[in-house]
mmCIF file of C-alpha atoms in Angstrom:
data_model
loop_
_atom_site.group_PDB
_atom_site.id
_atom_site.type_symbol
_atom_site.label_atom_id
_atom_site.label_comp_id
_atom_site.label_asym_id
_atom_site.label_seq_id
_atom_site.Cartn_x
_atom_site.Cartn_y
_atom_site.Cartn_z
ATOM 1 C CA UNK W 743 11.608 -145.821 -70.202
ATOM 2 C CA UNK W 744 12.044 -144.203 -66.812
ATOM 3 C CA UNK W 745 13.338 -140.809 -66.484
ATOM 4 C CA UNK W 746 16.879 -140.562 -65.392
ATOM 5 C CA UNK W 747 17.406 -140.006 -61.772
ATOM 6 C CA UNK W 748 17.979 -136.139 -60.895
ATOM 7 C CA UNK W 749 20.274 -137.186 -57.983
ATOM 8 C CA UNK W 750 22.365 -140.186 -56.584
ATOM 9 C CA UNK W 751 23.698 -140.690 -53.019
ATOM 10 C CA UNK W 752 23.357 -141.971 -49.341
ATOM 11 C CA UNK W 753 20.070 -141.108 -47.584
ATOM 12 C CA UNK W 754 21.581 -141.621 -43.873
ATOM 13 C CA UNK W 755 19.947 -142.022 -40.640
ATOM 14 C CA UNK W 756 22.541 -142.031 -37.302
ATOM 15 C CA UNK W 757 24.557 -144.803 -38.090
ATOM 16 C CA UNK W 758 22.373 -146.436 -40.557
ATOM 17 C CA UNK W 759 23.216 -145.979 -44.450
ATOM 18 C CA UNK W 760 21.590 -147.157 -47.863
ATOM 19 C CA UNK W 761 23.124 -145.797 -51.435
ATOM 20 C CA UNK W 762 19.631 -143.949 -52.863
ATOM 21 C CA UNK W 763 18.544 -142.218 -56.580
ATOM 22 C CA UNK W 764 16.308 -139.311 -56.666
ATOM 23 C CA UNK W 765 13.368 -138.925 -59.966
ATOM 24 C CA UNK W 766 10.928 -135.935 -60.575
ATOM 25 C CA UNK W 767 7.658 -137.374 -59.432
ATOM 26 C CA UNK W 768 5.721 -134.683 -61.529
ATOM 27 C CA UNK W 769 6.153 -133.593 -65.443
ATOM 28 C CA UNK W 770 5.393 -130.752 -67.797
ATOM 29 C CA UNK W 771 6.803 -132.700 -70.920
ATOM 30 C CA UNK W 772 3.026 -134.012 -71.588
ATOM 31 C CA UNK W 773 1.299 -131.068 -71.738
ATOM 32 C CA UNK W 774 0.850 -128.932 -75.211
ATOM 33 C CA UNK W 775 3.536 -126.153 -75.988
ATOM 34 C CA UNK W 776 4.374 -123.839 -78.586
ATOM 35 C CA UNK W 777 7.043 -122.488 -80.674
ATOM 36 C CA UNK W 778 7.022 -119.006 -81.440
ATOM 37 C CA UNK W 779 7.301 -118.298 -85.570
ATOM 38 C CA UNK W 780 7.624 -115.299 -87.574
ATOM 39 C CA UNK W 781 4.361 -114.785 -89.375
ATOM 40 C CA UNK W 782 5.376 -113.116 -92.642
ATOM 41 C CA UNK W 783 7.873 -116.154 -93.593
ATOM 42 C CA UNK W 784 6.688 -119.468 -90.862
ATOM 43 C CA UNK W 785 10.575 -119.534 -89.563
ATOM 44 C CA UNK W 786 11.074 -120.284 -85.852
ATOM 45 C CA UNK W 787 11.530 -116.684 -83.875
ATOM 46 C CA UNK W 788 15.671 -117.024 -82.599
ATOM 47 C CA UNK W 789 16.821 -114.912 -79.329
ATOM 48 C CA UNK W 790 19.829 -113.569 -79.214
ATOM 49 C CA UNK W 791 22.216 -111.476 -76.317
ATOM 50 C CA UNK W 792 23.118 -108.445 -76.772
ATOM 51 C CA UNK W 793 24.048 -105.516 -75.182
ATOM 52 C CA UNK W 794 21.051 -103.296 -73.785
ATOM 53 C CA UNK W 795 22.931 -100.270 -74.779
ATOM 54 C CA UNK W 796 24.572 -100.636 -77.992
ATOM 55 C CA UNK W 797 22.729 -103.532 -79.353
ATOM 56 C CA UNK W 798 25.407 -105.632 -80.273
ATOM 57 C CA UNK W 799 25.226 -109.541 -79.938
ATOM 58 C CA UNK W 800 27.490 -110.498 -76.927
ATOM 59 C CA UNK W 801 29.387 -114.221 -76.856
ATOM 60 C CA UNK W 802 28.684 -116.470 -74.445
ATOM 61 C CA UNK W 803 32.449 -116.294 -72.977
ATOM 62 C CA UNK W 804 32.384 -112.298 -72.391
ATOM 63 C CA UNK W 805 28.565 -112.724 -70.131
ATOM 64 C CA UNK W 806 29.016 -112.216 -66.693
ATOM 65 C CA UNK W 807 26.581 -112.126 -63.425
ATOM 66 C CA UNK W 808 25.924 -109.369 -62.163
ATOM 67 C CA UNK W 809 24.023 -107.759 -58.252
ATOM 68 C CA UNK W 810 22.189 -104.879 -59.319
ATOM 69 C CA UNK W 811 22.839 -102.265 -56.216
ATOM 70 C CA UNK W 812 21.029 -98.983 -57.733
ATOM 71 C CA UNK W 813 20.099 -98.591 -61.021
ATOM 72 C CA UNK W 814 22.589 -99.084 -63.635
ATOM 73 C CA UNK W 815 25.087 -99.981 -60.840
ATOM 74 C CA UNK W 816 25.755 -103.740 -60.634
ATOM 75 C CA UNK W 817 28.530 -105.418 -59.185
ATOM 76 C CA UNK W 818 29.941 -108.331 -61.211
ATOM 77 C CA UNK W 819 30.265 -111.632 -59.760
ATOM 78 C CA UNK W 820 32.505 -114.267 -61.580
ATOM 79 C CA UNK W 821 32.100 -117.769 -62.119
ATOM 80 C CA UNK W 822 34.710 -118.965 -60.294
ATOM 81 C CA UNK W 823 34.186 -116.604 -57.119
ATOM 82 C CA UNK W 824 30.580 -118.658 -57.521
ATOM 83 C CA UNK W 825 31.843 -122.119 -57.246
ATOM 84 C CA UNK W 826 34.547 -121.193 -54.613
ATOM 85 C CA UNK W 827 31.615 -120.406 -52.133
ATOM 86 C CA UNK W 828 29.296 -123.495 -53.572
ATOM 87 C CA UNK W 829 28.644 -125.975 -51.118
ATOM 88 C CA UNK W 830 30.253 -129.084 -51.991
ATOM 89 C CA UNK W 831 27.522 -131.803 -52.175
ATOM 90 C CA UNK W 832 28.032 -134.786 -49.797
ATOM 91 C CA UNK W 833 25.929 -136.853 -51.832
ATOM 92 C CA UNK W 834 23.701 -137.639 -48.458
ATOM 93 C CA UNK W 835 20.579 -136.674 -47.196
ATOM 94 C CA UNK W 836 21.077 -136.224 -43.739
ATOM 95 C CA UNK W 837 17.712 -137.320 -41.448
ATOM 96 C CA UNK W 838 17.814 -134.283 -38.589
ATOM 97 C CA UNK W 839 14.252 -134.746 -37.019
ATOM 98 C CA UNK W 840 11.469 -136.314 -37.349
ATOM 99 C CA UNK W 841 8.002 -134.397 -37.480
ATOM 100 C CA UNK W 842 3.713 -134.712 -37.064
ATOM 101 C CA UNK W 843 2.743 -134.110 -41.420
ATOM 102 C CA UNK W 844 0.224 -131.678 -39.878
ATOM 103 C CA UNK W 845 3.156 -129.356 -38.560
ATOM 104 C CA UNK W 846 4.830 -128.302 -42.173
ATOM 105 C CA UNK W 847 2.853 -125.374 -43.403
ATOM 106 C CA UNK W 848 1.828 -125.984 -47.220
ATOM 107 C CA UNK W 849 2.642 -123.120 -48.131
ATOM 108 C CA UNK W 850 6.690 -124.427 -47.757
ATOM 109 C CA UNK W 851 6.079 -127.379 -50.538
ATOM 110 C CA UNK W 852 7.747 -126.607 -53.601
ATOM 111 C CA UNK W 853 8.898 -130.142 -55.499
ATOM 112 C CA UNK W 854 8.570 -134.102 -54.640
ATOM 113 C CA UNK W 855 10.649 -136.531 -55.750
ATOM 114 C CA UNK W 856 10.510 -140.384 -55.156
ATOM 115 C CA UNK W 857 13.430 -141.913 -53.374
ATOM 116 C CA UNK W 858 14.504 -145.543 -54.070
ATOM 117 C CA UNK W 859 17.599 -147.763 -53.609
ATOM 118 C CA UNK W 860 20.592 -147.300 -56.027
ATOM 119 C CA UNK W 861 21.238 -150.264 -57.113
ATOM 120 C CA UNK W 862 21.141 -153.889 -55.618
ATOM 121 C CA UNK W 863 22.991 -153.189 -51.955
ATOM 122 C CA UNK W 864 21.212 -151.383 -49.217
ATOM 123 C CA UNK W 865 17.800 -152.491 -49.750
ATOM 124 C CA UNK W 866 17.515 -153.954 -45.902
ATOM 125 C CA UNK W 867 18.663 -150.433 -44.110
ATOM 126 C CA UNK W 868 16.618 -148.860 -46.439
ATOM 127 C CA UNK W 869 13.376 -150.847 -45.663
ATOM 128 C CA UNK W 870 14.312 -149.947 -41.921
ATOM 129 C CA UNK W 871 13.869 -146.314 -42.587
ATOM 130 C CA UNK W 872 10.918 -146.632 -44.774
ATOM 131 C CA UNK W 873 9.527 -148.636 -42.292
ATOM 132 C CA UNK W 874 10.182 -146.585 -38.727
ATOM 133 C CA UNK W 875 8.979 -143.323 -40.670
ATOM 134 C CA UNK W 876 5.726 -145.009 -41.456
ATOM 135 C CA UNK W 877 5.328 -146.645 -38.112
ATOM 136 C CA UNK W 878 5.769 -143.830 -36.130
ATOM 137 C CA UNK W 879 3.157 -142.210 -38.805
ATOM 138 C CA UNK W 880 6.211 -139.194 -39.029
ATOM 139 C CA UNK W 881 7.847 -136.983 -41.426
ATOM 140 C CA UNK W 882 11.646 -137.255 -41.685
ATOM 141 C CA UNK W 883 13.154 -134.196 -42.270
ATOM 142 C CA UNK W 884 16.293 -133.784 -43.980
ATOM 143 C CA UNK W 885 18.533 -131.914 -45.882
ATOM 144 C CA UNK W 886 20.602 -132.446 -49.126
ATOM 145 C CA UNK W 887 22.645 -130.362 -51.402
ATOM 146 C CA UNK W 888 21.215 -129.440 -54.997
ATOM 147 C CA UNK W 889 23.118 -127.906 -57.954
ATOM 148 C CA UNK W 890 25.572 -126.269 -54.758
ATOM 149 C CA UNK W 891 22.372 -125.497 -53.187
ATOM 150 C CA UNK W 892 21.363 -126.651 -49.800
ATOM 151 C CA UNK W 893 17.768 -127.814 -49.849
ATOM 152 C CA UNK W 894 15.384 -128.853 -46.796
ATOM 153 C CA UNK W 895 13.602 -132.033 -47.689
ATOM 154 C CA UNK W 896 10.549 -134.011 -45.657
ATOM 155 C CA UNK W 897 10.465 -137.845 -46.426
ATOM 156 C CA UNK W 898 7.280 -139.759 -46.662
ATOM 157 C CA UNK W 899 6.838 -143.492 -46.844
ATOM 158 C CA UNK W 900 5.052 -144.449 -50.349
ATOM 159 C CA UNK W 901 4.172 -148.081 -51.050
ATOM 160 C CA UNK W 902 7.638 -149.584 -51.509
ATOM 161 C CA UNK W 903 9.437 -145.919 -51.922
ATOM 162 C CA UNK W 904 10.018 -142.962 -50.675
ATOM 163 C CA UNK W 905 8.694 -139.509 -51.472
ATOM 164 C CA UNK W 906 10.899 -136.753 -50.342
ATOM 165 C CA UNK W 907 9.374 -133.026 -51.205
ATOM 166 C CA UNK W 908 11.491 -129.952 -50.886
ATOM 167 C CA UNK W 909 10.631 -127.168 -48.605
ATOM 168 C CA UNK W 910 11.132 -123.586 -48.804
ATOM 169 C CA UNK W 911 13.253 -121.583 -46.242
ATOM 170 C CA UNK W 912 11.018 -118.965 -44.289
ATOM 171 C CA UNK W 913 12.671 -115.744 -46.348
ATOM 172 C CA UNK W 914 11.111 -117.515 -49.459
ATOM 173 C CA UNK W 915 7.821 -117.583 -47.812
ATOM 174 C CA UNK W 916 5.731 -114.368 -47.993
ATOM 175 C CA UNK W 917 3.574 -113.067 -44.535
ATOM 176 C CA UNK W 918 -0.215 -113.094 -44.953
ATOM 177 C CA UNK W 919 -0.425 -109.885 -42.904
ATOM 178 C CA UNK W 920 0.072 -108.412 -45.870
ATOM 179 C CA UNK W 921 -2.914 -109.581 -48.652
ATOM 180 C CA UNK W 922 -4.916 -110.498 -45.394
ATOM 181 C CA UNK W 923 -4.914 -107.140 -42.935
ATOM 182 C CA UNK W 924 -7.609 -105.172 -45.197
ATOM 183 C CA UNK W 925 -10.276 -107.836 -45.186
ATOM 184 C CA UNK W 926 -13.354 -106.651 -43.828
ATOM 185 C CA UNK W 927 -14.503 -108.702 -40.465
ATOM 186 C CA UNK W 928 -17.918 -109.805 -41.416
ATOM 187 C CA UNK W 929 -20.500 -111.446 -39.093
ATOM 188 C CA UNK W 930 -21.908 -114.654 -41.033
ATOM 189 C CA UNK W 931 -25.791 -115.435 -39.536
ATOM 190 C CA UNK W 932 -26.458 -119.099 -38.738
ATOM 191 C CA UNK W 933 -28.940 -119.087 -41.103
ATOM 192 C CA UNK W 934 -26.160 -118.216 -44.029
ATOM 193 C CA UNK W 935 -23.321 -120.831 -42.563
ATOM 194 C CA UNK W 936 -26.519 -123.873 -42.590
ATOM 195 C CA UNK W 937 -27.198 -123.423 -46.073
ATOM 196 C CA UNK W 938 -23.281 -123.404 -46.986
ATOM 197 C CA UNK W 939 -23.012 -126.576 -44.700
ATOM 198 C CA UNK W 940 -25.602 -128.182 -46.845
ATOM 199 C CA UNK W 941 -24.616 -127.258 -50.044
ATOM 200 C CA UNK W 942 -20.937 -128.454 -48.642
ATOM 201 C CA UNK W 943 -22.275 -131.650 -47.937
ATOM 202 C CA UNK W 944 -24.311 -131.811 -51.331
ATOM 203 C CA UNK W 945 -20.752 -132.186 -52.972
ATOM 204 C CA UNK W 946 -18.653 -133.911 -50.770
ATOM 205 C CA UNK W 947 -16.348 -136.792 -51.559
ATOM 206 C CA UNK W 948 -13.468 -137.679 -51.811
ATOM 207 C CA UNK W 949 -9.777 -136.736 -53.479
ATOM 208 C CA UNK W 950 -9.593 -138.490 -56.719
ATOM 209 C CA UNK W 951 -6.929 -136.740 -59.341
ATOM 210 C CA UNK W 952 -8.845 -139.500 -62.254
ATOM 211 C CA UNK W 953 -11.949 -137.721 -61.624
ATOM 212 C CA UNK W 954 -10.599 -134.031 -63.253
ATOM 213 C CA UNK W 955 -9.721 -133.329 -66.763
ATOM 214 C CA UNK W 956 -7.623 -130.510 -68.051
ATOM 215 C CA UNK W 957 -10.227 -128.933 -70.315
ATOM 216 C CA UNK W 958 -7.964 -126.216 -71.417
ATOM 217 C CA UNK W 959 -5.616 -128.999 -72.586
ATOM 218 C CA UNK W 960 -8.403 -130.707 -74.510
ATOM 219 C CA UNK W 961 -9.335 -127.848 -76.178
ATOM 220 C CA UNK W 962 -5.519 -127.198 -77.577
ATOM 221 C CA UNK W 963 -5.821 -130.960 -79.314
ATOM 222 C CA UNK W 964 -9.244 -130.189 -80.425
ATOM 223 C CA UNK W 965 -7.829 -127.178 -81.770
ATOM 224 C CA UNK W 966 -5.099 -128.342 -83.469
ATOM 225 C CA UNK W 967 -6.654 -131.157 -84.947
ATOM 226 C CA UNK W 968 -9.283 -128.906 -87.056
ATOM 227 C CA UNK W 969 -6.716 -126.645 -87.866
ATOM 228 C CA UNK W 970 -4.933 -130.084 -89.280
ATOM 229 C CA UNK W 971 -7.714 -130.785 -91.129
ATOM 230 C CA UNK W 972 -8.492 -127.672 -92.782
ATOM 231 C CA UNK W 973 -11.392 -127.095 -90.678
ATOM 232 C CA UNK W 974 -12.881 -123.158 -90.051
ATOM 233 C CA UNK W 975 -12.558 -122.244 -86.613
ATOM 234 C CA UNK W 976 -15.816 -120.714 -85.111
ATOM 235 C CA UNK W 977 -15.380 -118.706 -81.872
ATOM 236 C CA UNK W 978 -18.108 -120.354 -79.064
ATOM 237 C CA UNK W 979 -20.463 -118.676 -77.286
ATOM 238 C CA UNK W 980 -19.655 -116.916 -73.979
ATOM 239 C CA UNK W 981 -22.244 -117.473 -71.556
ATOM 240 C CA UNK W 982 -23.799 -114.084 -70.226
ATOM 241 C CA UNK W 983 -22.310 -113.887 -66.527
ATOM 242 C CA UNK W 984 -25.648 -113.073 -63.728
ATOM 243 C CA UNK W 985 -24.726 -110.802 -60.822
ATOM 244 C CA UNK W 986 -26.917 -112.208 -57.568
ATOM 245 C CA UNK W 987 -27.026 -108.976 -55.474
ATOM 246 C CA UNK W 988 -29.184 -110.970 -52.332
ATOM 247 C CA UNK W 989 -26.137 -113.121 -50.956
ATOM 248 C CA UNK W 990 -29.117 -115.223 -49.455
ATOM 249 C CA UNK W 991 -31.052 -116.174 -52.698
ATOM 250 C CA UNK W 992 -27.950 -117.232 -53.570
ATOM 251 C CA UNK W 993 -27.397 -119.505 -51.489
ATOM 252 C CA UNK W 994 -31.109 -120.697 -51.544
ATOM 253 C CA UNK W 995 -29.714 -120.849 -55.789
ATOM 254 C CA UNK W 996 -27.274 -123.105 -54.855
ATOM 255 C CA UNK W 997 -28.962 -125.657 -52.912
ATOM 256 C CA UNK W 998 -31.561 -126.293 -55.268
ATOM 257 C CA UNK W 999 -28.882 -126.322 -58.287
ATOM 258 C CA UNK W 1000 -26.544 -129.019 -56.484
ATOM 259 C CA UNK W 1001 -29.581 -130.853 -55.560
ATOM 260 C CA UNK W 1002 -30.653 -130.780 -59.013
ATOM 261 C CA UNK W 1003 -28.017 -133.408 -60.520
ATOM 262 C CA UNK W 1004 -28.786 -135.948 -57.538
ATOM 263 C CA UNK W 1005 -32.291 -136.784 -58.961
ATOM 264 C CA UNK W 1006 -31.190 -137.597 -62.657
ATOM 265 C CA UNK W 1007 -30.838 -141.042 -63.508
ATOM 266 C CA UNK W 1008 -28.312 -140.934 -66.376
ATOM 267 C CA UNK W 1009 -24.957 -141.915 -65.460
ATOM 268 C CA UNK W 1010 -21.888 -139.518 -64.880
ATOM 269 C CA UNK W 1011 -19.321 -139.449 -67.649
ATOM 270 C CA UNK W 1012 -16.720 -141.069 -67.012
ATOM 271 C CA UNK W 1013 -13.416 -138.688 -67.239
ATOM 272 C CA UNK W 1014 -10.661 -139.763 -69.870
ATOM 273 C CA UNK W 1015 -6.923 -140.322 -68.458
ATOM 274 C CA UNK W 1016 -4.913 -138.593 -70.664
ATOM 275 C CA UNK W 1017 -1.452 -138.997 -69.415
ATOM 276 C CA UNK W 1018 -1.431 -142.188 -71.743
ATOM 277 C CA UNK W 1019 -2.315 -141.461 -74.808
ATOM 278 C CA UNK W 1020 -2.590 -138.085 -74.788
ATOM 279 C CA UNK W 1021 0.261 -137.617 -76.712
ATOM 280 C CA UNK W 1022 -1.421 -139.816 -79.496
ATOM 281 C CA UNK W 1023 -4.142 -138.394 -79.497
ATOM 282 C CA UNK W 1024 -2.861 -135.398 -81.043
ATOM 283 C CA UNK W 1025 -1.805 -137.631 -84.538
ATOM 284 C CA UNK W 1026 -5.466 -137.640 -85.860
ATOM 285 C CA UNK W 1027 -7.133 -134.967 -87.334
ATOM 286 C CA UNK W 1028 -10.583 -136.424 -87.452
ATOM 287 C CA UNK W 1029 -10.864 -135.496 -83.560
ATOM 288 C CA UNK W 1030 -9.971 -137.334 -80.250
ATOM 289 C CA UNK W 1031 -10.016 -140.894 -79.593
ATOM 290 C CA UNK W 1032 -10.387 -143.448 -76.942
ATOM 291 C CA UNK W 1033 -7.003 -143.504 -75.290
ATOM 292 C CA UNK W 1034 -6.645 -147.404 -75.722
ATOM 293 C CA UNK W 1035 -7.390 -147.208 -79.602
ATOM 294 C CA UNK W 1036 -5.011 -144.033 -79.921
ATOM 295 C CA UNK W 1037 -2.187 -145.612 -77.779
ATOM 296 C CA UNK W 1038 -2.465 -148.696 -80.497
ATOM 297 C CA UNK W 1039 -1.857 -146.746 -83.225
ATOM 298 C CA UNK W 1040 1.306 -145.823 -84.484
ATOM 299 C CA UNK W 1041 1.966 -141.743 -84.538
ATOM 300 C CA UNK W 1042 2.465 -139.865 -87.353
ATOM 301 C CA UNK W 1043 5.885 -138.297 -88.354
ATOM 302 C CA UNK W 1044 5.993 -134.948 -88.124
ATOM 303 C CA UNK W 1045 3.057 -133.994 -86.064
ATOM 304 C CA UNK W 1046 4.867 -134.557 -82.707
ATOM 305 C CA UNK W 1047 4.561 -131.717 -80.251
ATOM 306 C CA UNK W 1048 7.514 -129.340 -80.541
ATOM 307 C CA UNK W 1049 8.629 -127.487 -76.881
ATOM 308 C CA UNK W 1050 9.645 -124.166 -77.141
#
């Protein structure tokens, strides 16, 4: 079932108008999470609000917001002062300009969504601005009200969709100046940068997300699944870390280790996708299985994952 859209409204260019939904394009919900539990009796661990000072529990109702000035010294902020000065959505993102990809510094992402046609009208205009975005090989750059926020968004032809990523203002972004001013200018030799080049080229390829697997994620289910089945849990072995003082040999290391793999004949594994049946995969306690057999089988009440 697909998620429900985070956002309806008009995505508007000049004159030309199509009725548009908004979805998360990326998820959290798969991955393994924990509650926290009170040892001695197993019970889920409960957080309550209370005062810093006295340590009473404080309702809901009496919880205000407050701008801490100076220490101790906040000034309170209501609710309704809040939604007086909220901007009031106008359910449309508004195309301003239109930009080269290579011009938005990364480090402004923050979230993409796709973008599709609400409904069965305005499936024409919006092919037109699909279209003239990817034909002119542009960004579209936007903006559009969030939870009485104002958000800059870029908008990206994908397939028959759009994918519109939110941006950061500049005061959001920090300056490099300040991680980058006390790094040391070193002189690399030509003889250093050729072996890099070649080790570079040893292992190049290209993007492919299939081709990675979360091991730390694997090793929760593994985890979990011996502690299902009653199995002791041995700590591994920590391999002994080697400190290579000549920066050179270790580089000279390097070639010779990435060249290594190119001469064996045996087959790369193949990674597992685990956005499928991950989730099933978690059921058995005799260990992980292929995520087309665990996707057939039915899960087991009571073993679901639990969020905190």
């Amino acid at each position: 079932m697909a998620p429900r859209a985070n956002w309806k409204g008009f995505l508007r260019l000049s004159l030309v108008t199509c009725p548009v939904a908004l979805y998360p394009a990326t998820s959290e919900s798969e991955k393994i999470s924990f509650n926290q539990l009170n040892r001695a009796t197993g019970h889920r661990i409960k957080y309550l609000k209370v005062d810093a000072d006295t340590g009473d529990e404080v309702p809901n109702e009496d919880i205000v917001k407050g701008y801490e000035l100076e220490k101790g010294q906040y000034i309170e902020v209501s609710k309704e002062e809040l939604e007086e000065i909220a901007l009031e959505s106008t359910r449309t993102i508004e195309i301003d300009e239109f930009v080269d990809r290579t011009d938005i510094d990364p480090r402004y992402l923050i979230r993409p969504y796709y973008i599709r046609p609400d409904g069965k009208v305005g499936h024409d205009a919006f092919a037109v601005i699909r279209e003239t975005i990817r034909e002119m090989n542009k960004v579209a750059i936007g903006r559009v009200v969030l939870t009485n926020r104002e958000h800059i968004i870029a908008l990206e032809p994908m397939d028959k969709g759009l994918v519109g990523t939110l941006l950061r203002y500049p005061y959001e972004v920090r300056s490099e100046r300040e991680y980058f001013d006390e790094i040391q200018d070193v002189k690399v030799t030509i003889d250093m940068l050729d072996l890099a080049k070649h080790i570079v080229n040893q292992k190049a390829g290209r993007f492919d997300p299939d081709k990675f697997e979360d091991h730390y994620e694997t090793a929760l289910i593994d985890l979990i699944n011996q502690k299902r089945a009653g199995k002791p849990i041995t700590p591994k072995e920590r391999p002994a870390s080697t400190n290579v003082v000549d920066l050179m040999e270790a580089l000279r290391r390097s070639v010779g280790k990435e060249a290594a793999p190119a001469k064996a004949s045996k087959p790369a594994k193949k990674p597992r996708k685990a956005a499928a049946g991950q989730k099933e995969m978690l059921m058995s306690i005799e260990g992980k299985k292929p995520v087309k057999e665990a996707a057939a089988k039915k899960p087991v009440a009571g073993a679901r994952r639990k969020s905190a």
